[in-house]
Short mmCIF file of C-alpha atoms in Angstrom, two decimals:
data_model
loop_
_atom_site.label_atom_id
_atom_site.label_comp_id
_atom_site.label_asym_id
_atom_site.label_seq_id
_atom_site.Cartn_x
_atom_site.Cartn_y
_atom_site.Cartn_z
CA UNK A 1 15.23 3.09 29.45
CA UNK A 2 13.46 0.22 29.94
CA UNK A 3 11.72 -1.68 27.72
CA UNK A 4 8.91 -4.66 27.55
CA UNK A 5 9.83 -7.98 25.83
CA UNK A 6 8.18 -9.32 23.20
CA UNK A 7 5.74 -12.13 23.41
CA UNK A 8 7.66 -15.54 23.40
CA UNK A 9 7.76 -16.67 19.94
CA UNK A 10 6.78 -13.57 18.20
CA UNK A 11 9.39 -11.75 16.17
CA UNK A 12 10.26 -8.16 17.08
CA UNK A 13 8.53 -5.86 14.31
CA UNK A 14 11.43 -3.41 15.21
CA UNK A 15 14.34 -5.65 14.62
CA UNK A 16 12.51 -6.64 10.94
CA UNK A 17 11.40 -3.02 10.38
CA UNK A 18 15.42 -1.02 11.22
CA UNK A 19 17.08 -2.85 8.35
CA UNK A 20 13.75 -2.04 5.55
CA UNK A 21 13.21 1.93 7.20
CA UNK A 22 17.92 1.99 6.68
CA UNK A 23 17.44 0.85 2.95
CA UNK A 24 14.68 2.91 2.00
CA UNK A 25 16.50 6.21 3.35
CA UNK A 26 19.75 4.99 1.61
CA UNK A 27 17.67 4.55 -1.65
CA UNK A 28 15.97 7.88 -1.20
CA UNK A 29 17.38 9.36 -4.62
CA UNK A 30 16.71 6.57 -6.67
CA UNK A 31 13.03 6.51 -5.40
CA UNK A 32 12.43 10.43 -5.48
CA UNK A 33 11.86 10.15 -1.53
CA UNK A 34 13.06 13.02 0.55
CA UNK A 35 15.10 13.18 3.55
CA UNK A 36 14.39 15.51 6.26
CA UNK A 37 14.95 15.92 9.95
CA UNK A 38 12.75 17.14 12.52
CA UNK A 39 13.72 17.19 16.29
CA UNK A 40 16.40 14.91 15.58
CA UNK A 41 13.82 12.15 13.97
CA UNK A 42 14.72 11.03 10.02
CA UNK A 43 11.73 12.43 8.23
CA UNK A 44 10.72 10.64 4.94
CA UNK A 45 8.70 12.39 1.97
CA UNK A 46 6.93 9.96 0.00
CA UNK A 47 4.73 12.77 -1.96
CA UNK A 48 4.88 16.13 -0.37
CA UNK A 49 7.69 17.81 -2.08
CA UNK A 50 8.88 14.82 -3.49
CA UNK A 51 7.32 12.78 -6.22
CA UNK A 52 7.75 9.64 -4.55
CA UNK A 53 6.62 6.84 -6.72
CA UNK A 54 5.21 3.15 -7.20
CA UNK A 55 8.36 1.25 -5.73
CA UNK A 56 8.07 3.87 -2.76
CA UNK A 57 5.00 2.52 -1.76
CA UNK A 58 5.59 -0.97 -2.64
CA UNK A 59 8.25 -0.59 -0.23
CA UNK A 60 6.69 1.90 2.68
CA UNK A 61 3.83 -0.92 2.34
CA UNK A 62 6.25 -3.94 3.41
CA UNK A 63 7.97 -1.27 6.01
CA UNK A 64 4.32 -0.50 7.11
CA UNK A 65 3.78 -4.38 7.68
CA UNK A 66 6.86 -4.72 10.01
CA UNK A 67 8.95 -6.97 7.74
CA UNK A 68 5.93 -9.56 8.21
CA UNK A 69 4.58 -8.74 4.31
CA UNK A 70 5.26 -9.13 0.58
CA UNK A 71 4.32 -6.41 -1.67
CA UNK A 72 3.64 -6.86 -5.48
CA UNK A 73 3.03 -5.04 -8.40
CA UNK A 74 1.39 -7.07 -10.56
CA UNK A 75 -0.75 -7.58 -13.95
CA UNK A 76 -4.04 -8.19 -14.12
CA UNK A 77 -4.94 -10.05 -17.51
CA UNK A 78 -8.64 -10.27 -17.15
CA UNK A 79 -9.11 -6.36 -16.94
CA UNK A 80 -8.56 -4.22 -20.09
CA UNK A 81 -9.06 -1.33 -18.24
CA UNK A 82 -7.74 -1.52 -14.83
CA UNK A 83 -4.80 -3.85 -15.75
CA UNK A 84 -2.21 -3.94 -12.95
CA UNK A 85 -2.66 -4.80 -9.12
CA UNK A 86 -1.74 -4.61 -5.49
CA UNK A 87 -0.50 -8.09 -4.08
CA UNK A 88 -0.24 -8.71 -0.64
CA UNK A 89 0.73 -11.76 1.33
CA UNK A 90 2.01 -12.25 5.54
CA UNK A 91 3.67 -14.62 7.04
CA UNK A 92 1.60 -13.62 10.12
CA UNK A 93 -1.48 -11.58 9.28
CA UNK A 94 -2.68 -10.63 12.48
CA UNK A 95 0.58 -9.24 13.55
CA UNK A 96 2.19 -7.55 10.32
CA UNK A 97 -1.58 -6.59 9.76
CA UNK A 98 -3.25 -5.46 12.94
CA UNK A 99 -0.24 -5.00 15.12
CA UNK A 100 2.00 -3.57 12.63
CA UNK A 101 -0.40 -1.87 9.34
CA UNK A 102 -3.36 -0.59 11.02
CA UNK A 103 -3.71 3.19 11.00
CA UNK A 104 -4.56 2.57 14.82
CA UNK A 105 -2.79 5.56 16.76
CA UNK A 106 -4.34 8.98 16.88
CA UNK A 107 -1.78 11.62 16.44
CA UNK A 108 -2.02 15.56 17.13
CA UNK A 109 -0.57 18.76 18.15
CA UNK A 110 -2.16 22.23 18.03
CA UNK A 111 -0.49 25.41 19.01
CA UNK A 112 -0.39 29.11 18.02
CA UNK A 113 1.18 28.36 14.70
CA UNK A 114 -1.77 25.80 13.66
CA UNK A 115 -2.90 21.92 14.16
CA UNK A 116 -1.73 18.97 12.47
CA UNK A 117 -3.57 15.26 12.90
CA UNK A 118 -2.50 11.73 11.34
CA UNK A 119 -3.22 8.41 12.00
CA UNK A 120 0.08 6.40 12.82
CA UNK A 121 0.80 3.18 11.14
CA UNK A 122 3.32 0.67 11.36
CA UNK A 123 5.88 -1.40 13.84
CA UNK A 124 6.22 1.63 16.27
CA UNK A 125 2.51 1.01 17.39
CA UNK A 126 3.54 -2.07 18.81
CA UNK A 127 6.44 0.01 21.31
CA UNK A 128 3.93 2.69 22.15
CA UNK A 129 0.96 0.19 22.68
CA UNK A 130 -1.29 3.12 22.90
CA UNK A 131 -4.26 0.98 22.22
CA UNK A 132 -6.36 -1.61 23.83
CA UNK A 133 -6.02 -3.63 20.36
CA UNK A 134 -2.04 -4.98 22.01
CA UNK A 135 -3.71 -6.45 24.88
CA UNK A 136 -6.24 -8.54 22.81
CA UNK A 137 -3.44 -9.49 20.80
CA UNK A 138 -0.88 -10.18 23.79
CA UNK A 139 1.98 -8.54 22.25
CA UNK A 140 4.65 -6.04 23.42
CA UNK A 141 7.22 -5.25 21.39
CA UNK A 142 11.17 -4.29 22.43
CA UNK A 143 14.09 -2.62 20.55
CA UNK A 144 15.69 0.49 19.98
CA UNK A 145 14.19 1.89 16.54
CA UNK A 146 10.93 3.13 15.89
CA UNK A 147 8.67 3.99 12.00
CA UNK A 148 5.40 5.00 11.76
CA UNK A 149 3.57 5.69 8.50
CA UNK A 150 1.41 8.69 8.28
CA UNK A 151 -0.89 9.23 5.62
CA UNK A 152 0.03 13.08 5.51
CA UNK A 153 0.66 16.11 3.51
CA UNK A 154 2.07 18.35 5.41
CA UNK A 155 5.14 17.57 8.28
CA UNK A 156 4.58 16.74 11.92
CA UNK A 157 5.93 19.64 14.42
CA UNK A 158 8.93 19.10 16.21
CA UNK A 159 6.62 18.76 19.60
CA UNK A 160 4.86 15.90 18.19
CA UNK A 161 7.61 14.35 16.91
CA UNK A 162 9.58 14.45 20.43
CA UNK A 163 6.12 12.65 21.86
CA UNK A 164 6.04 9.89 19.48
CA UNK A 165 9.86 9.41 19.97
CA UNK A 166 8.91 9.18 24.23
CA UNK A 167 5.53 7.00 23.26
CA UNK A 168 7.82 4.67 21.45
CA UNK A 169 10.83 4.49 24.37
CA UNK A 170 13.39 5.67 21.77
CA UNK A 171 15.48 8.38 21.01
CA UNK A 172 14.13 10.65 18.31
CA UNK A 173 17.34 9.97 16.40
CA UNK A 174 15.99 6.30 16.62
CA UNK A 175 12.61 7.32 14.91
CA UNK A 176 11.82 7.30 10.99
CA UNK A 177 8.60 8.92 9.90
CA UNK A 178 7.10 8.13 6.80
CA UNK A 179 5.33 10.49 5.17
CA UNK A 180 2.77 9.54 1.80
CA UNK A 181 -0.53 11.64 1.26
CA UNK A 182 -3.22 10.05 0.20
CA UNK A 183 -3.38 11.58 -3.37
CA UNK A 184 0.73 10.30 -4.32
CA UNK A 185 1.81 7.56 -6.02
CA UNK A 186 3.29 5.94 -3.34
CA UNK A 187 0.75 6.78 -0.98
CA UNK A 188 -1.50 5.35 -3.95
CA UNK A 189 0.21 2.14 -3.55
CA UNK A 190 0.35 1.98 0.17
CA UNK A 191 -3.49 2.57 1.29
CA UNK A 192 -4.18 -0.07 -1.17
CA UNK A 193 -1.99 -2.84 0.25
CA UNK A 194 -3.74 -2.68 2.89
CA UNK A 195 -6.72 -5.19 1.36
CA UNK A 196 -5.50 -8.33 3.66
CA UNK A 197 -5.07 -5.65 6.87
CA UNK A 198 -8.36 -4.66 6.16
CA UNK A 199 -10.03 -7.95 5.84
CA UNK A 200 -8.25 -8.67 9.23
CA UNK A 201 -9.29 -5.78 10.90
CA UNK A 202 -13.20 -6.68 10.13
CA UNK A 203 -12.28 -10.29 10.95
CA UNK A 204 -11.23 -9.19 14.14
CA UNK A 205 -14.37 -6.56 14.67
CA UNK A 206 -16.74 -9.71 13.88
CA UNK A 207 -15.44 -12.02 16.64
CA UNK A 208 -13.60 -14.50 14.56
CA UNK A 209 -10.57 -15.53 17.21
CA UNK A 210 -7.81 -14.32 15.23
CA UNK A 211 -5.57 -17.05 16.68
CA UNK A 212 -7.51 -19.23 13.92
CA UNK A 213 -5.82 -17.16 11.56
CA UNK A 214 -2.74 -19.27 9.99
CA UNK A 215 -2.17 -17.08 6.86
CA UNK A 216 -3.60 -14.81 4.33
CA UNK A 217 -3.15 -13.23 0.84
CA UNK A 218 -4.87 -10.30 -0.82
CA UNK A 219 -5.17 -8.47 -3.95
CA UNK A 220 -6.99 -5.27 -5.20
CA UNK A 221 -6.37 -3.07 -8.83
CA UNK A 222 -3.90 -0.18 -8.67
CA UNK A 223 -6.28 3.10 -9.43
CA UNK A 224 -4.95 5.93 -10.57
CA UNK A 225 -4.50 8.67 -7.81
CA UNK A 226 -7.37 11.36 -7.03
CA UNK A 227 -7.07 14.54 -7.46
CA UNK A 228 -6.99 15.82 -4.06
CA UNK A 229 -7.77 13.92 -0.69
CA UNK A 230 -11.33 12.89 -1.05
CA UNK A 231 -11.12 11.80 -4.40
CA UNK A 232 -7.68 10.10 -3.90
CA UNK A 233 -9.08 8.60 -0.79
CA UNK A 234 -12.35 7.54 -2.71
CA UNK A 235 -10.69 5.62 -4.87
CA UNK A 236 -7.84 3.56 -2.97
CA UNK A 237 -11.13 2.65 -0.58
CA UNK A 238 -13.06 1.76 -3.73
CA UNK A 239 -9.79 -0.11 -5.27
CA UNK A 240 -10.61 -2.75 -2.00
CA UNK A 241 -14.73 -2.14 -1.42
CA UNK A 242 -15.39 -3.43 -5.05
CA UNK A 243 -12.12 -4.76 -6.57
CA UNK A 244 -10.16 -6.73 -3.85
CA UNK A 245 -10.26 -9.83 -3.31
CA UNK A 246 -8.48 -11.67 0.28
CA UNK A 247 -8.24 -15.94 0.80
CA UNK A 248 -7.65 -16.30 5.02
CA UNK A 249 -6.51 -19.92 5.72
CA UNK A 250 -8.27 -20.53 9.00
CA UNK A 251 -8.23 -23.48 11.29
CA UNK A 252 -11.75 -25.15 13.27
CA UNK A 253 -14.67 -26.23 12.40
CA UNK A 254 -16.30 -25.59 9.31
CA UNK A 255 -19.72 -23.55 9.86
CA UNK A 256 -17.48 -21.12 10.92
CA UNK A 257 -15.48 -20.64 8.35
CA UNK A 258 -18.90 -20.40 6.20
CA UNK A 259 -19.91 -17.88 8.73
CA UNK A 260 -16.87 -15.64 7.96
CA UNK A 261 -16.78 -16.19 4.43
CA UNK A 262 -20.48 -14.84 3.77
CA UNK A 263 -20.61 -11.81 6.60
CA UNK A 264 -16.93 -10.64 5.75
CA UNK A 265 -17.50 -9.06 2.09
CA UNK A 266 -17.98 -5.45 1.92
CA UNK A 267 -21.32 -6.21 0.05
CA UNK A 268 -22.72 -7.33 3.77
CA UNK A 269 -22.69 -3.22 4.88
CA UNK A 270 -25.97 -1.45 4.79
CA UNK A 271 -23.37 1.63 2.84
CA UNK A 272 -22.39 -0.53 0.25
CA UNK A 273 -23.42 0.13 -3.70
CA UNK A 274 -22.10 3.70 -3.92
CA UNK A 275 -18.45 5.37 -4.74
CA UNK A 276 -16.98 5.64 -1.18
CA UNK A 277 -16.33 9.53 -1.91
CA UNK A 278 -20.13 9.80 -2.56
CA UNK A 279 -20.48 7.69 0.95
CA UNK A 280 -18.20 10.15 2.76
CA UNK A 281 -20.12 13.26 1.01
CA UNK A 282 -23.28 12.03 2.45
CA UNK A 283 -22.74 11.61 5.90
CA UNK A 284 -21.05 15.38 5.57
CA UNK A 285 -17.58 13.94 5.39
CA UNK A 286 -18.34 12.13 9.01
CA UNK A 287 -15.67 9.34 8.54
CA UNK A 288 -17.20 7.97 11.56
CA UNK A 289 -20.50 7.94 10.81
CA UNK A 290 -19.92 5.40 7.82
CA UNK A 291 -21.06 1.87 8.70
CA UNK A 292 -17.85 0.40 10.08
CA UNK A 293 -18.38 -2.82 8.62
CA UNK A 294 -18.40 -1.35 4.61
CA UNK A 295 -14.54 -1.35 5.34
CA UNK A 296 -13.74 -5.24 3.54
CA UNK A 297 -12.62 -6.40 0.39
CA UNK A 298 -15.52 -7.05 -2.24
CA UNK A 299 -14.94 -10.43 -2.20
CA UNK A 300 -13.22 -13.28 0.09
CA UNK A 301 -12.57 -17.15 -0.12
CA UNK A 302 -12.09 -18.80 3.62
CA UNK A 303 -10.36 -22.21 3.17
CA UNK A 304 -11.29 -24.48 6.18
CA UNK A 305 -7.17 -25.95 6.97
CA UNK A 306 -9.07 -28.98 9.01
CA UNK A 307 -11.32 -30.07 6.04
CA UNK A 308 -9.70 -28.85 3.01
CA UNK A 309 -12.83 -27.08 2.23
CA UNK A 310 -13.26 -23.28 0.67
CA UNK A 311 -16.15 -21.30 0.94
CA UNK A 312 -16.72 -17.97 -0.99
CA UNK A 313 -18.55 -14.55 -0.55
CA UNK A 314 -18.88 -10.88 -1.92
CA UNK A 315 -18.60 -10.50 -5.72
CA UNK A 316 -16.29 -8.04 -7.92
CA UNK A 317 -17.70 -4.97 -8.78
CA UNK A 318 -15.84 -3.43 -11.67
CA UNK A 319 -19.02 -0.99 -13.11
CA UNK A 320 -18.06 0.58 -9.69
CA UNK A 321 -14.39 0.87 -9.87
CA UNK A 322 -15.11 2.34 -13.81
CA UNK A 323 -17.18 4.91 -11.94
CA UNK A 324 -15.14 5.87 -8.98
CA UNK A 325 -11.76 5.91 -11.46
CA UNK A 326 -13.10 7.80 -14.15
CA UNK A 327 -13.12 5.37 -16.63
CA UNK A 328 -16.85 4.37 -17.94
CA UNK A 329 -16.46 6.94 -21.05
CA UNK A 330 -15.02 5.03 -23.15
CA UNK A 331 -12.05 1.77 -23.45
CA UNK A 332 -9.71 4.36 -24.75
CA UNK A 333 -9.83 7.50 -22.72
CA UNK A 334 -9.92 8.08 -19.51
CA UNK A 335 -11.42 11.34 -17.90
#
């Protein structure tokens, strides 16, 4: 089968990815991840019937970035209330971020026996290239092991599974899923590492050239998970809209880097000021009716490499993460 090389002097998020998906199945019982196979594909719970946990997602959120990331769990000394964080740093932010991290591939199946739908994340995007996004960012990817992430609770069909395997030009017994819905600890973890990829992604959406990019670092408070999917997914949105915080490191002139720094906050979106959940229940759970540009961290510093200069935007919002967590009762008890 042949396969497309990858862009002269861009890694292969395959080759980085096989060795992190090969550790994290060979840790599986130490990090309460389950093991499963479907059509021949390795099939990883992360929160289905499996507790999964914290260190799962710290480490399906570095798998997630391609090998291009580093994910921390960290303290937070200034909160008394929220008091640990997500960390995130790339070596190469557009590509572990928007080639690699983005939930950009629209998965589905539906038969006699039901439907299933997930967004696919990950270094497997970049083999499928099943969106325009790889030809803005000139990159093909080669190599014989695919993962995807899906933010899922319940399994892809063994149909499905054989498609992504032929998207991706490998053999299914060359394909890891990763499975972590949105309401697990891991998948907790992972939705909310993704404040630099979504900083990117609305850097990308507002016309800054991404090749001005040269390196990024994000942060956002670890919330506790929802009960159920809109709550869970209310509150790892709300974790970045009002409590992350991302510094790009961006070459050219300076104006533009002002530019960026005051329209990239979430605070800039006509939908900002309210719990995403109570966002998402307004527009009668519409996900696509939500202003597109509400999806940023709350607040950014972009630090001009050419002049040494930083310029800031957004502000921290942590009324709003006490209201979307459950916590504005009281210091001591949590809802």
């Amino acid at each position: 089968m042949m396969t497309r090389p990858a862009m002269t002097g861009r890694p292969s998020l395959s080759v980085l990815s096989a060795p992190l998906a090969a550790a994290l199945v060979a840790d599986a019982v130490r990090l309460r991840l389950g093991i499963d196979r479907v059509a021949g594909a390795t099939v990883v719970d992360g929160g289905i019937a499996h507790p999964g946990g914290l260190e799962a997602g710290r480490r399906i959120a570095e798998l997630c970035m391609g090998g291009l990331g580093r994910v921390t769990l960290q303290a937070d000394t200034r909160s008394d209330r929220w008091p640990f964080q997500v960390a995130v740093h790339s070596t190469d932010p557009v590509l572990a971020c928007l080639g690699s991290q983005y939930a950009g591939w629209s998965l589905s199946h539906k038969d006699e026996g039901g439907s299933f739908f997930a967004l696919g994340s990950g270094p497997g995007r970049a083999l499928a290239r099943k969106e325009p996004l790889f030809d803005e960012l000139g990159y093909a990817d080669s190599g014989d092991h695919a993962v995807l992430v899906l933010e899922s609770g319940t399994v892809p069909p063994a149909p499905l599974v054989e498609r992504i395997a032929t998207g991706c030009g490998v053999a299914a017994e060359r394909l890891t899923l990763v499975l972590t819905p949105t309401a697990s600890l891991a998948g907790t973890v992972q939705i909310v590492a993704r404040v630099l990829e979504v900083a990117m992604h609305k850097v990308h959406a507002l016309g800054f050239p991404l090749d001005h990019v040269a390196d990024g670092i994000g942060v956002a408070p670890l919330p506790p998970p929802g009960k159920g999917f809109v709550e869970a997914m209310g509150r790892t949105n709300d974790a970045i809209l009002f409590g992350g915080t991302v510094q790009l490191f961006v070459t050219g002139p300076d104006d533009a880097a002002a530019d960026l720094a005051k329209r990239l906050p979430s605070t800039e979106s006509r939908d900002y000021g309210r719990p995403f959940a109570e966002v998402f229940a307004a527009v009668n759970k519409d996900f696509y009716a939500i202003d597109p540009l509400l999806f940023a961290p709350a607040r950014v510093v972009v630090t001009a490499l050419d002049s040494g200069r930083s310029f800031h935007g957004g502000h921290l919002a942590s009324e709003m993460l006490d209201r979307s967590f459950g916590g504005a009762e009281g210091a001591g008890t949590e809802r």
